[in-house]
Amino acid sequence: MFDPVIAPSGTLLGLLQRGRGDGTLHALTAPRAEALAALNHCVLSDPRHDWQVENRSLYYARLYLDLNGELDAIEAHLFDPEDVLDPEESRTGLALAVLGHLASYGRRDALELLRRYAACGANWAWALDELALRDDDAGLRSLAAPVLARFAADAEGEAELAAAVRDAFEPRPWRLWAEDSRESIATRVRAAQETGCFDRWQRQMRPTGPRPGWSVRAVFEWAQQGIERGAALHVPAARCLVAVAGPEDRPEILRAAQDGTDGARCTALRYLADSNDPAALDLIEAAVTDGTATVMEAAVDAFERMRSIAAVDRARGWARRPDALGAAAGRMLACRGGAQDSELVLAALREAVRGEGPDAPTLWTLVDGAGRLGIACAAPVLRHVYRETASSHLRGRTARALAATDPSFATGFAVECLWDCEETTREIAARHAETGDARVVEQLRRLAADPAEEAEVQTAVRSRIGPDAPAM
């Protein structure tokens, strides 16, 4: 899947793609046709950079309800011939999740569409999982025959069926079908369930990797073999060293960290950093200077895991370095530094935004650090990140940091955050949004009454509008 193209943050489409609360507020005041066109664009062309962790489905489903939106565009997308040519979950997953939420809100057309797609669509397993949470027993039983017909009755087909049953996210349909009154269906599903259980047991009985009694050298060789076949094994290999290495092995581990193979060097650096070895910091600095890209990345990761006072002190000296180690030092100070490190963290935050933009991965830690340290001077940069980032998770973390650094947050961004796509962001807003705004009170009441809302959000809402809450 290609990276999505995100529209400018000042447009309706850009706001909806980002999942911002202002997207909903603007859509409700825009011409309905324009709002629905932007909404359909988002649902049919998933705008998330990481669709497996960022939330959008409930956000878009609520907007469909508010706009009384038709589902014709979703239907055409699901049953397009491309569904056969591109069966990847990322093409249809968001649309199916939106339909699932709409079905839970009582939209019968969404439920029927899910049933049809589960019967004949390429991403049928996702649709079945959505139905498992919302459909009744009769509706699920009606899908048994078309779903099982996907699997041939030969050995290969039965193995594929067993894998599908074993890997199902929601087991409810398969349990119903195992008790189906039609013997041909029940017998086949029960056999698949038994095969799946046996497969899991076999995998547990065939562990791979290090065995008791391995030497330090054997662990290093195993890590190097992983690199040669494209698998990074230095993290589990470092854990293995904890079990097999003794004090007498330290010289060999130090040599590996200094000039071993890439696999051995990465493993040794991780092991020494995790054990707070006094030589670890110097070896990490050397690895960043003369190591390969693989070794440099492992060294930086190992450094960021360190918790010692010595590591924090070293970070203060490295924070202004114009390389990966300098960036890691800024992140370490953001996580574990003190008030005296505020200037270094702020400088790292500004440099990251200036050099890498509002979606830089390093911003997650730096934004958290700005909030943790209460760096008031960071508020303008944080507001820029909030507006421009395409990551709803980063925006949520930025909202939390703004709540700690920006006096205007309660009457500004906190208001729109009540409509945000991420539940953690809505929770922050529920705790901070100024209730003098009539929209805030109305939305708090709506969230409190919405059965689809997360418990943490509703707890925060009750703290503002419950019987023990301060008067609004």
GROMACS .gro file of C-alpha atoms in nm:
model
  472
    1MET     CA    1   0.000   0.000   0.000
    2PHE     CA    2   0.136   0.343  -0.097
    3ASP     CA    3   0.164   0.621   0.159
    4PRO     CA    4  -0.157   0.823   0.150
    5VAL     CA    5  -0.164   1.173   0.007
    6ILE     CA    6  -0.280   1.408   0.283
    7ALA     CA    7  -0.452   1.732   0.188
    8PRO     CA    8  -0.353   2.062   0.356
    9SER     CA    9  -0.463   2.094   0.717
   10GLY     CA   10  -0.676   2.399   0.642
   11THR     CA   11  -0.910   2.210   0.408
   12LEU     CA   12  -1.212   2.002   0.501
   13LEU     CA   13  -1.058   1.693   0.342
   14GLY     CA   14  -0.728   1.748   0.524
   15LEU     CA   15  -0.906   1.783   0.859
   16LEU     CA   16  -1.109   1.466   0.805
   17GLN     CA   17  -0.807   1.269   0.686
   18ARG     CA   18  -0.624   1.365   1.006
   19GLY     CA   19  -0.923   1.268   1.220
   20ARG     CA   20  -0.932   1.610   1.385
   21GLY     CA   21  -1.237   1.724   1.576
   22ASP     CA   22  -1.248   2.035   1.361
   23GLY     CA   23  -1.310   1.803   1.067
   24THR     CA   24  -1.645   1.700   1.210
   25LEU     CA   25  -1.735   2.055   1.312
   26HIS     CA   26  -1.652   2.190   0.966
   27ALA     CA   27  -1.833   1.904   0.788
   28LEU     CA   28  -2.152   1.976   0.980
   29THR     CA   29  -2.153   2.336   0.858
   30ALA     CA   30  -2.038   2.267   0.500
   31PRO     CA   31  -2.276   2.183   0.213
   32ARG     CA   32  -2.388   1.825   0.272
   33ALA     CA   33  -2.275   1.700  -0.071
   34GLU     CA   34  -1.928   1.844  -0.018
   35ALA     CA   35  -1.902   1.695   0.331
   36LEU     CA   36  -2.013   1.350   0.214
   37ALA     CA   37  -1.771   1.358  -0.078
   38ALA     CA   38  -1.480   1.431   0.158
   39LEU     CA   39  -1.599   1.167   0.404
   40ASN     CA   40  -1.630   0.900   0.134
   41HIS     CA   41  -1.284   0.988   0.006
   42CYS     CA   42  -1.138   0.920   0.350
   43VAL     CA   43  -1.321   0.592   0.404
   44LEU     CA   44  -1.245   0.454   0.059
   45SER     CA   45  -0.882   0.575   0.049
   46ASP     CA   46  -0.756   0.506   0.400
   47PRO     CA   47  -0.557   0.817   0.502
   48ARG     CA   48  -0.369   0.659   0.792
   49HIS     CA   49   0.006   0.611   0.775
   50ASP     CA   50  -0.030   0.316   1.015
   51TRP     CA   51  -0.377   0.174   0.965
   52GLN     CA   52  -0.323  -0.097   1.226
   53VAL     CA   53  -0.291   0.139   1.523
   54GLU     CA   54  -0.460   0.469   1.433
   55ASN     CA   55  -0.833   0.503   1.489
   56ARG     CA   56  -1.071   0.644   1.232
   57SER     CA   57  -1.367   0.406   1.201
   58LEU     CA   58  -1.581   0.533   1.490
   59TYR     CA   59  -1.499   0.892   1.396
   60TYR     CA   60  -1.616   0.842   1.038
   61ALA     CA   61  -1.918   0.633   1.142
   62ARG     CA   62  -2.041   0.908   1.373
   63LEU     CA   63  -2.010   1.160   1.091
   64TYR     CA   64  -2.210   0.933   0.858
   65LEU     CA   65  -2.482   0.933   1.123
   66ASP     CA   66  -2.473   1.309   1.170
   67LEU     CA   67  -2.493   1.364   0.793
   68ASN     CA   68  -2.742   1.080   0.743
   69GLY     CA   69  -2.500   0.960   0.478
   70GLU     CA   70  -2.586   0.696   0.222
   71LEU     CA   71  -2.363   0.390   0.182
   72ASP     CA   72  -2.368   0.367  -0.199
   73ALA     CA   73  -2.004   0.470  -0.234
   74ILE     CA   74  -1.890   0.212   0.024
   75GLU     CA   75  -2.093  -0.058  -0.148
   76ALA     CA   76  -1.940   0.023  -0.487
   77HIS     CA   77  -1.592   0.016  -0.333
   78LEU     CA   78  -1.640  -0.320  -0.163
   79PHE     CA   79  -1.783  -0.495  -0.467
   80ASP     CA   80  -1.556  -0.336  -0.724
   81PRO     CA   81  -1.367  -0.586  -0.946
   82GLU     CA   82  -1.049  -0.458  -0.781
   83ASP     CA   83  -1.155  -0.649  -0.470
   84VAL     CA   84  -1.041  -0.966  -0.646
   85LEU     CA   85  -0.722  -0.812  -0.782
   86ASP     CA   86  -0.620  -0.642  -0.455
   87PRO     CA   87  -0.740  -0.851  -0.159
   88GLU     CA   88  -0.517  -0.670   0.093
   89GLU     CA   89  -0.693  -0.585   0.419
   90SER     CA   90  -0.577  -0.224   0.393
   91ARG     CA   91  -0.798  -0.164   0.087
   92THR     CA   92  -1.129  -0.248   0.254
   93GLY     CA   93  -1.056  -0.273   0.627
   94LEU     CA   94  -1.152   0.083   0.716
   95ALA     CA   95  -1.476   0.067   0.519
   96LEU     CA   96  -1.572  -0.260   0.691
   97ALA     CA   97  -1.491  -0.121   1.035
   98VAL     CA   98  -1.706   0.186   0.964
   99LEU     CA   99  -1.992  -0.042   0.861
  100GLY     CA  100  -1.946  -0.236   1.184
  101HIS     CA  101  -1.990   0.077   1.394
  102LEU     CA  102  -2.288   0.188   1.186
  103ALA     CA  103  -2.447  -0.153   1.239
  104SER     CA  104  -2.401  -0.116   1.615
  105TYR     CA  105  -2.582   0.218   1.591
  106GLY     CA  106  -2.878   0.041   1.430
  107ARG     CA  107  -2.810   0.107   1.061
  108ARG     CA  108  -2.970  -0.198   0.900
  109ASP     CA  109  -2.823  -0.113   0.558
  110ALA     CA  110  -2.473  -0.138   0.707
  111LEU     CA  111  -2.549  -0.478   0.860
  112GLU     CA  112  -2.685  -0.615   0.532
  113LEU     CA  113  -2.382  -0.484   0.345
  114LEU     CA  114  -2.148  -0.659   0.587
  115ARG     CA  115  -2.338  -0.985   0.543
  116ARG     CA  116  -2.317  -0.964   0.165
  117TYR     CA  117  -1.946  -0.892   0.171
  118ALA     CA  118  -1.873  -1.168   0.421
  119ALA     CA  119  -2.041  -1.411   0.182
  120CYS     CA  120  -1.850  -1.315  -0.132
  121GLY     CA  121  -1.583  -1.049  -0.063
  122ALA     CA  122  -1.208  -1.103  -0.061
  123ASN     CA  123  -1.164  -0.959   0.289
  124TRP     CA  124  -1.446  -1.175   0.422
  125ALA     CA  125  -1.269  -1.259   0.748
  126TRP     CA  126  -1.268  -0.894   0.856
  127ALA     CA  127  -1.636  -0.859   0.772
  128LEU     CA  128  -1.711  -1.176   0.968
  129ASP     CA  129  -1.527  -1.038   1.271
  130GLU     CA  130  -1.738  -0.721   1.254
  131LEU     CA  131  -2.054  -0.930   1.233
  132ALA     CA  132  -1.944  -1.150   1.521
  133LEU     CA  133  -1.973  -0.847   1.747
  134ARG     CA  134  -2.302  -0.712   1.609
  135ASP     CA  135  -2.510  -0.974   1.429
  136ASP     CA  136  -2.758  -1.216   1.582
  137ASP     CA  137  -2.717  -1.595   1.578
  138ALA     CA  138  -2.952  -1.639   1.283
  139GLY     CA  139  -2.759  -1.392   1.070
  140LEU     CA  140  -2.429  -1.561   1.146
  141ARG     CA  141  -2.568  -1.910   1.081
  142SER     CA  142  -2.684  -1.798   0.738
  143LEU     CA  143  -2.320  -1.731   0.647
  144ALA     CA  144  -2.189  -2.075   0.736
  145ALA     CA  145  -2.249  -2.232   0.394
  146PRO     CA  146  -2.104  -1.949   0.178
  147VAL     CA  147  -1.799  -1.913   0.401
  148LEU     CA  148  -1.722  -2.285   0.408
  149ALA     CA  149  -1.774  -2.303   0.031
  150ARG     CA  150  -1.459  -2.091  -0.002
  151PHE     CA  151  -1.251  -2.390   0.108
  152ALA     CA  152  -1.211  -2.691  -0.118
  153ALA     CA  153  -1.297  -3.031   0.026
  154ASP     CA  154  -0.947  -3.168  -0.043
  155ALA     CA  155  -0.653  -3.180   0.199
  156GLU     CA  156  -0.525  -2.838   0.099
  157GLY     CA  157  -0.865  -2.678   0.145
  158GLU     CA  158  -0.913  -2.837   0.486
  159ALA     CA  159  -0.571  -2.710   0.595
  160GLU     CA  160  -0.666  -2.358   0.483
  161LEU     CA  161  -0.994  -2.387   0.673
  162ALA     CA  162  -0.815  -2.499   0.987
  163ALA     CA  163  -0.580  -2.201   0.961
  164ALA     CA  164  -0.875  -1.963   0.917
  165VAL     CA  165  -1.048  -2.103   1.225
  166ARG     CA  166  -0.727  -2.095   1.427
  167ASP     CA  167  -0.643  -1.737   1.333
  168ALA     CA  168  -0.994  -1.590   1.360
  169PHE     CA  169  -0.996  -1.274   1.571
  170GLU     CA  170  -1.355  -1.336   1.686
  171PRO     CA  171  -1.436  -1.707   1.746
  172ARG     CA  172  -1.812  -1.667   1.791
  173PRO     CA  173  -1.921  -1.757   1.434
  174TRP     CA  174  -1.705  -2.070   1.429
  175ARG     CA  175  -1.841  -2.183   1.764
  176LEU     CA  176  -2.196  -2.140   1.637
  177TRP     CA  177  -2.116  -2.330   1.321
  178ALA     CA  178  -1.954  -2.614   1.518
  179GLU     CA  179  -2.297  -2.669   1.676
  180ASP     CA  180  -2.492  -2.619   1.354
  181SER     CA  181  -2.789  -2.851   1.295
  182ARG     CA  182  -2.653  -2.927   0.949
  183GLU     CA  183  -2.416  -3.213   1.013
  184SER     CA  184  -2.200  -3.142   0.707
  185ILE     CA  185  -2.122  -2.795   0.841
  186ALA     CA  186  -2.078  -2.885   1.208
  187THR     CA  187  -1.854  -3.183   1.136
  188ARG     CA  188  -1.626  -2.984   0.909
  189VAL     CA  189  -1.589  -2.691   1.150
  190ARG     CA  190  -1.521  -2.917   1.449
  191ALA     CA  191  -1.251  -3.097   1.253
  192ALA     CA  192  -1.093  -2.764   1.163
  193GLN     CA  193  -1.101  -2.656   1.528
  194GLU     CA  194  -0.926  -2.975   1.635
  195THR     CA  195  -0.661  -2.938   1.365
  196GLY     CA  196  -0.594  -2.578   1.470
  197CYS     CA  197  -0.544  -2.680   1.832
  198PHE     CA  198  -0.306  -2.956   1.723
  199ASP     CA  199  -0.110  -2.710   1.505
  200ARG     CA  200  -0.059  -2.477   1.803
  201TRP     CA  201   0.061  -2.767   2.017
  202GLN     CA  202   0.307  -2.874   1.747
  203ARG     CA  203   0.453  -2.523   1.720
  204GLN     CA  204   0.506  -2.515   2.095
  205MET     CA  205   0.687  -2.848   2.076
  206ARG     CA  206   0.923  -2.727   1.801
  207PRO     CA  207   1.098  -2.422   1.948
  208THR     CA  208   1.375  -2.266   1.744
  209GLY     CA  209   1.679  -2.069   1.848
  210PRO     CA  210   1.924  -2.103   2.136
  211ARG     CA  211   1.923  -2.405   2.364
  212PRO     CA  212   2.047  -2.447   2.721
  213GLY     CA  213   2.420  -2.494   2.727
  214TRP     CA  214   2.496  -2.260   2.438
  215SER     CA  215   2.819  -2.063   2.466
  216VAL     CA  216   2.863  -1.689   2.422
  217ARG     CA  217   3.023  -1.752   2.084
  218ALA     CA  218   2.727  -1.968   1.975
  219VAL     CA  219   2.487  -1.688   2.063
  220PHE     CA  220   2.693  -1.441   1.859
  221GLU     CA  221   2.698  -1.681   1.563
  222TRP     CA  222   2.320  -1.724   1.582
  223ALA     CA  223   2.273  -1.346   1.577
  224GLN     CA  224   2.502  -1.316   1.274
  225GLN     CA  225   2.313  -1.589   1.091
  226GLY     CA  226   1.998  -1.386   1.145
  227ILE     CA  227   2.151  -1.078   0.984
  228GLU     CA  228   2.272  -1.283   0.688
  229ARG     CA  229   1.918  -1.399   0.616
  230GLY     CA  230   1.761  -1.058   0.683
  231ALA     CA  231   1.632  -1.116   1.035
  232ALA     CA  232   1.742  -0.894   1.325
  233LEU     CA  233   1.803  -1.132   1.616
  234HIS     CA  234   2.033  -0.923   1.833
  235VAL     CA  235   1.757  -0.838   2.083
  236PRO     CA  236   1.665  -1.200   2.169
  237ALA     CA  237   2.034  -1.289   2.142
  238ALA     CA  238   2.116  -1.029   2.409
  239ARG     CA  239   1.855  -1.186   2.634
  240CYS     CA  240   2.021  -1.522   2.574
  241LEU     CA  241   2.355  -1.377   2.684
  242VAL     CA  242   2.199  -1.289   3.018
  243ALA     CA  243   2.140  -1.661   3.070
  244VAL     CA  244   2.467  -1.801   2.934
  245ALA     CA  245   2.731  -1.535   3.006
  246GLY     CA  246   2.931  -1.519   3.327
  247PRO     CA  247   3.189  -1.270   3.460
  248GLU     CA  248   3.463  -1.462   3.283
  249ASP     CA  249   3.294  -1.392   2.945
  250ARG     CA  250   3.308  -1.013   2.975
  251PRO     CA  251   3.637  -0.973   2.781
  252GLU     CA  252   3.494  -1.168   2.486
  253ILE     CA  253   3.174  -0.960   2.492
  254LEU     CA  254   3.373  -0.635   2.504
  255ARG     CA  255   3.579  -0.747   2.204
  256ALA     CA  256   3.262  -0.832   2.012
  257ALA     CA  257   3.115  -0.490   2.092
  258GLN     CA  258   3.429  -0.324   1.960
  259ASP     CA  259   3.508  -0.510   1.640
  260GLY     CA  260   3.291  -0.821   1.606
  261THR     CA  261   3.064  -0.912   1.317
  262ASP     CA  262   2.752  -0.701   1.286
  263GLY     CA  263   2.539  -0.963   1.459
  264ALA     CA  264   2.786  -1.007   1.744
  265ARG     CA  265   2.846  -0.634   1.781
  266CYS     CA  266   2.476  -0.547   1.795
  267THR     CA  267   2.414  -0.825   2.048
  268ALA     CA  268   2.706  -0.727   2.269
  269LEU     CA  269   2.613  -0.358   2.269
  270ARG     CA  270   2.256  -0.439   2.367
  271TYR     CA  271   2.371  -0.674   2.643
  272LEU     CA  272   2.623  -0.428   2.785
  273ALA     CA  273   2.374  -0.139   2.779
  274ASP     CA  274   2.101  -0.343   2.947
  275SER     CA  275   2.343  -0.450   3.220
  276ASN     CA  276   2.475  -0.092   3.269
  277ASP     CA  277   2.830  -0.206   3.207
  278PRO     CA  278   3.073   0.083   3.268
  279ALA     CA  279   3.221   0.039   2.918
  280ALA     CA  280   2.886   0.051   2.740
  281LEU     CA  281   2.865   0.424   2.673
  282ASP     CA  282   3.212   0.451   2.520
  283LEU     CA  283   3.147   0.147   2.303
  284ILE     CA  284   2.814   0.291   2.188
  285GLU     CA  285   2.982   0.617   2.088
  286ALA     CA  286   3.248   0.425   1.896
  287ALA     CA  287   2.986   0.215   1.720
  288VAL     CA  288   2.803   0.525   1.600
  289THR     CA  289   3.133   0.661   1.467
  290ASP     CA  290   3.273   0.357   1.285
  291GLY     CA  291   2.996   0.097   1.267
  292THR     CA  292   2.776  -0.003   0.976
  293ALA     CA  293   2.423   0.135   0.952
  294THR     CA  294   2.293  -0.180   1.124
  295VAL     CA  295   2.540  -0.146   1.411
  296MET     CA  296   2.478   0.227   1.446
  297GLU     CA  297   2.102   0.175   1.471
  298ALA     CA  298   2.144  -0.100   1.730
  299ALA     CA  299   2.385   0.117   1.931
  300VAL     CA  300   2.143   0.410   1.938
  301ASP     CA  301   1.855   0.184   2.039
  302ALA     CA  302   2.066   0.031   2.316
  303PHE     CA  303   2.160   0.375   2.447
  304GLU     CA  304   1.798   0.492   2.461
  305ARG     CA  305   1.709   0.194   2.679
  306MET     CA  306   1.962   0.285   2.945
  307ARG     CA  307   1.830   0.423   3.275
  308SER     CA  308   2.149   0.509   3.463
  309ILE     CA  309   2.253   0.851   3.588
  310ALA     CA  310   2.571   0.812   3.383
  311ALA     CA  311   2.366   0.767   3.064
  312VAL     CA  312   2.165   1.083   3.135
  313ASP     CA  313   2.484   1.276   3.205
  314ARG     CA  314   2.634   1.153   2.879
  315ALA     CA  315   2.314   1.253   2.696
  316ARG     CA  316   2.366   1.610   2.811
  317GLY     CA  317   2.700   1.611   2.639
  318TRP     CA  318   2.573   1.441   2.324
  319ALA     CA  319   2.246   1.633   2.282
  320ARG     CA  320   2.394   1.891   2.043
  321ARG     CA  321   2.555   1.632   1.814
  322PRO     CA  322   2.414   1.660   1.459
  323ASP     CA  323   2.370   1.284   1.419
  324ALA     CA  324   2.153   0.994   1.531
  325LEU     CA  325   2.323   0.977   1.868
  326GLY     CA  326   2.251   1.345   1.928
  327ALA     CA  327   1.884   1.291   1.843
  328ALA     CA  328   1.872   0.993   2.078
  329ALA     CA  329   2.031   1.203   2.353
  330GLY     CA  330   1.754   1.461   2.312
  331ARG     CA  331   1.493   1.189   2.345
  332MET     CA  332   1.662   1.047   2.653
  333LEU     CA  333   1.656   1.388   2.822
  334ALA     CA  334   1.292   1.424   2.722
  335CYS     CA  335   1.217   1.097   2.902
  336ARG     CA  336   1.455   1.110   3.197
  337GLY     CA  337   1.604   1.457   3.217
  338GLY     CA  338   1.523   1.726   3.471
  339ALA     CA  339   1.415   2.088   3.460
  340GLN     CA  340   1.774   2.188   3.383
  341ASP     CA  341   1.745   2.001   3.052
  342SER     CA  342   1.444   2.198   2.924
  343GLU     CA  343   1.651   2.407   2.682
  344LEU     CA  344   1.814   2.099   2.530
  345VAL     CA  345   1.478   1.924   2.489
  346LEU     CA  346   1.321   2.236   2.336
  347ALA     CA  347   1.615   2.270   2.096
  348ALA     CA  348   1.578   1.906   1.994
  349LEU     CA  349   1.203   1.954   1.942
  350ARG     CA  350   1.253   2.260   1.723
  351GLU     CA  351   1.530   2.094   1.522
  352ALA     CA  352   1.318   1.784   1.460
  353VAL     CA  353   1.024   1.987   1.331
  354ARG     CA  354   1.249   2.209   1.121
  355GLY     CA  355   1.454   1.925   0.976
  356GLU     CA  356   1.207   1.636   0.948
  357GLY     CA  357   0.862   1.793   0.958
  358PRO     CA  358   0.556   1.743   1.181
  359ASP     CA  359   0.542   1.366   1.129
  360ALA     CA  360   0.898   1.282   1.237
  361PRO     CA  361   0.901   0.965   1.454
  362THR     CA  362   1.135   1.133   1.702
  363LEU     CA  363   0.862   1.385   1.786
  364TRP     CA  364   0.662   1.132   1.984
  365THR     CA  365   0.919   1.125   2.262
  366LEU     CA  366   1.014   1.492   2.239
  367VAL     CA  367   0.651   1.606   2.257
  368ASP     CA  368   0.597   1.391   2.564
  369GLY     CA  369   0.911   1.540   2.717
  370ALA     CA  370   0.795   1.896   2.655
  371GLY     CA  371   0.476   1.819   2.840
  372ARG     CA  372   0.648   1.629   3.121
  373LEU     CA  373   0.891   1.913   3.182
  374GLY     CA  374   0.621   2.178   3.140
  375ILE     CA  375   0.820   2.377   2.882
  376ALA     CA  376   0.592   2.676   2.826
  377CYS     CA  377   0.814   2.809   2.544
  378ALA     CA  378   0.738   2.489   2.349
  379ALA     CA  379   0.369   2.574   2.308
  380PRO     CA  380   0.403   2.746   1.965
  381VAL     CA  381   0.593   2.446   1.824
  382LEU     CA  382   0.345   2.205   1.981
  383ARG     CA  383   0.052   2.395   1.830
  384HIS     CA  384   0.219   2.365   1.487
  385VAL     CA  385   0.266   1.990   1.530
  386TYR     CA  386  -0.094   1.954   1.646
  387ARG     CA  387  -0.230   2.127   1.336
  388GLU     CA  388  -0.006   1.969   1.076
  389THR     CA  389   0.074   1.611   1.175
  390ALA     CA  390  -0.106   1.337   0.985
  391SER     CA  391  -0.066   1.099   1.282
  392SER     CA  392  -0.366   1.102   1.513
  393HIS     CA  393  -0.157   0.936   1.784
  394LEU     CA  394   0.106   1.208   1.771
  395ARG     CA  395  -0.166   1.472   1.773
  396GLY     CA  396  -0.309   1.315   2.089
  397ARG     CA  397   0.027   1.321   2.261
  398THR     CA  398   0.067   1.680   2.152
  399ALA     CA  399  -0.272   1.766   2.300
  400ARG     CA  400  -0.157   1.618   2.632
  401ALA     CA  401   0.161   1.827   2.617
  402LEU     CA  402  -0.038   2.140   2.532
  403ALA     CA  403  -0.261   2.081   2.833
  404ALA     CA  404   0.055   2.108   3.047
  405THR     CA  405   0.218   2.401   2.867
  406ASP     CA  406  -0.044   2.618   2.695
  407PRO     CA  407  -0.286   2.827   2.907
  408SER     CA  408  -0.516   2.868   2.607
  409PHE     CA  409  -0.561   2.492   2.556
  410ALA     CA  410  -0.886   2.465   2.755
  411THR     CA  411  -1.065   2.721   2.539
  412GLY     CA  412  -0.884   2.632   2.216
  413PHE     CA  413  -0.778   2.293   2.092
  414ALA     CA  414  -0.940   2.109   2.385
  415VAL     CA  415  -1.283   2.200   2.250
  416GLU     CA  416  -1.229   2.039   1.910
  417CYS     CA  417  -1.056   1.742   2.075
  418LEU     CA  418  -1.396   1.630   2.208
  419TRP     CA  419  -1.471   1.520   1.849
  420ASP     CA  420  -1.125   1.371   1.781
  421CYS     CA  421  -1.084   1.024   1.631
  422GLU     CA  422  -0.863   0.895   1.916
  423GLU     CA  423  -1.029   0.804   2.243
  424THR     CA  424  -0.724   0.910   2.445
  425THR     CA  425  -0.748   1.257   2.290
  426ARG     CA  426  -1.120   1.277   2.368
  427GLU     CA  427  -1.038   1.179   2.726
  428ILE     CA  428  -0.787   1.466   2.756
  429ALA     CA  429  -1.047   1.705   2.615
  430ALA     CA  430  -1.316   1.581   2.852
  431ARG     CA  431  -1.090   1.667   3.145
  432HIS     CA  432  -0.979   2.010   3.022
  433ALA     CA  433  -1.229   2.166   2.777
  434GLU     CA  434  -1.384   2.486   2.907
  435THR     CA  435  -1.753   2.421   2.972
  436GLY     CA  436  -1.851   2.782   2.915
  437ASP     CA  437  -1.880   2.685   2.548
  438ALA     CA  438  -2.228   2.542   2.483
  439ARG     CA  439  -2.085   2.298   2.227
  440VAL     CA  440  -1.866   2.147   2.497
  441VAL     CA  441  -2.156   2.072   2.733
  442GLU     CA  442  -2.365   1.923   2.452
  443GLN     CA  443  -2.080   1.699   2.331
  444LEU     CA  444  -1.994   1.585   2.683
  445ARG     CA  445  -2.352   1.471   2.729
  446ARG     CA  446  -2.349   1.294   2.394
  447LEU     CA  447  -2.028   1.107   2.480
  448ALA     CA  448  -2.170   1.008   2.818
  449ALA     CA  449  -2.476   0.854   2.652
  450ASP     CA  450  -2.300   0.686   2.358
  451PRO     CA  451  -2.265   0.308   2.415
  452ALA     CA  452  -1.981   0.296   2.160
  453GLU     CA  453  -1.769   0.539   2.360
  454GLU     CA  454  -1.469   0.406   2.554
  455ALA     CA  455  -1.503   0.365   2.930
  456GLU     CA  456  -1.206   0.592   3.004
  457VAL     CA  457  -1.366   0.876   2.809
  458GLN     CA  458  -1.698   0.833   2.986
  459THR     CA  459  -1.523   0.829   3.323
  460ALA     CA  460  -1.359   1.161   3.236
  461VAL     CA  461  -1.694   1.299   3.119
  462ARG     CA  462  -1.864   1.198   3.443
  463SER     CA  463  -1.598   1.385   3.636
  464ARG     CA  464  -1.721   1.701   3.460
  465ILE     CA  465  -2.099   1.649   3.443
  466GLY     CA  466  -2.173   1.384   3.709
  467PRO     CA  467  -2.351   1.451   4.040
  468ASP     CA  468  -2.019   1.520   4.213
  469ALA     CA  469  -1.879   1.740   3.936
  470PRO     CA  470  -1.835   2.112   3.985
  471ALA     CA  471  -2.124   2.325   3.865
  472MET     CA  472  -2.092   2.430   3.500
   0.00000   0.00000   0.00000
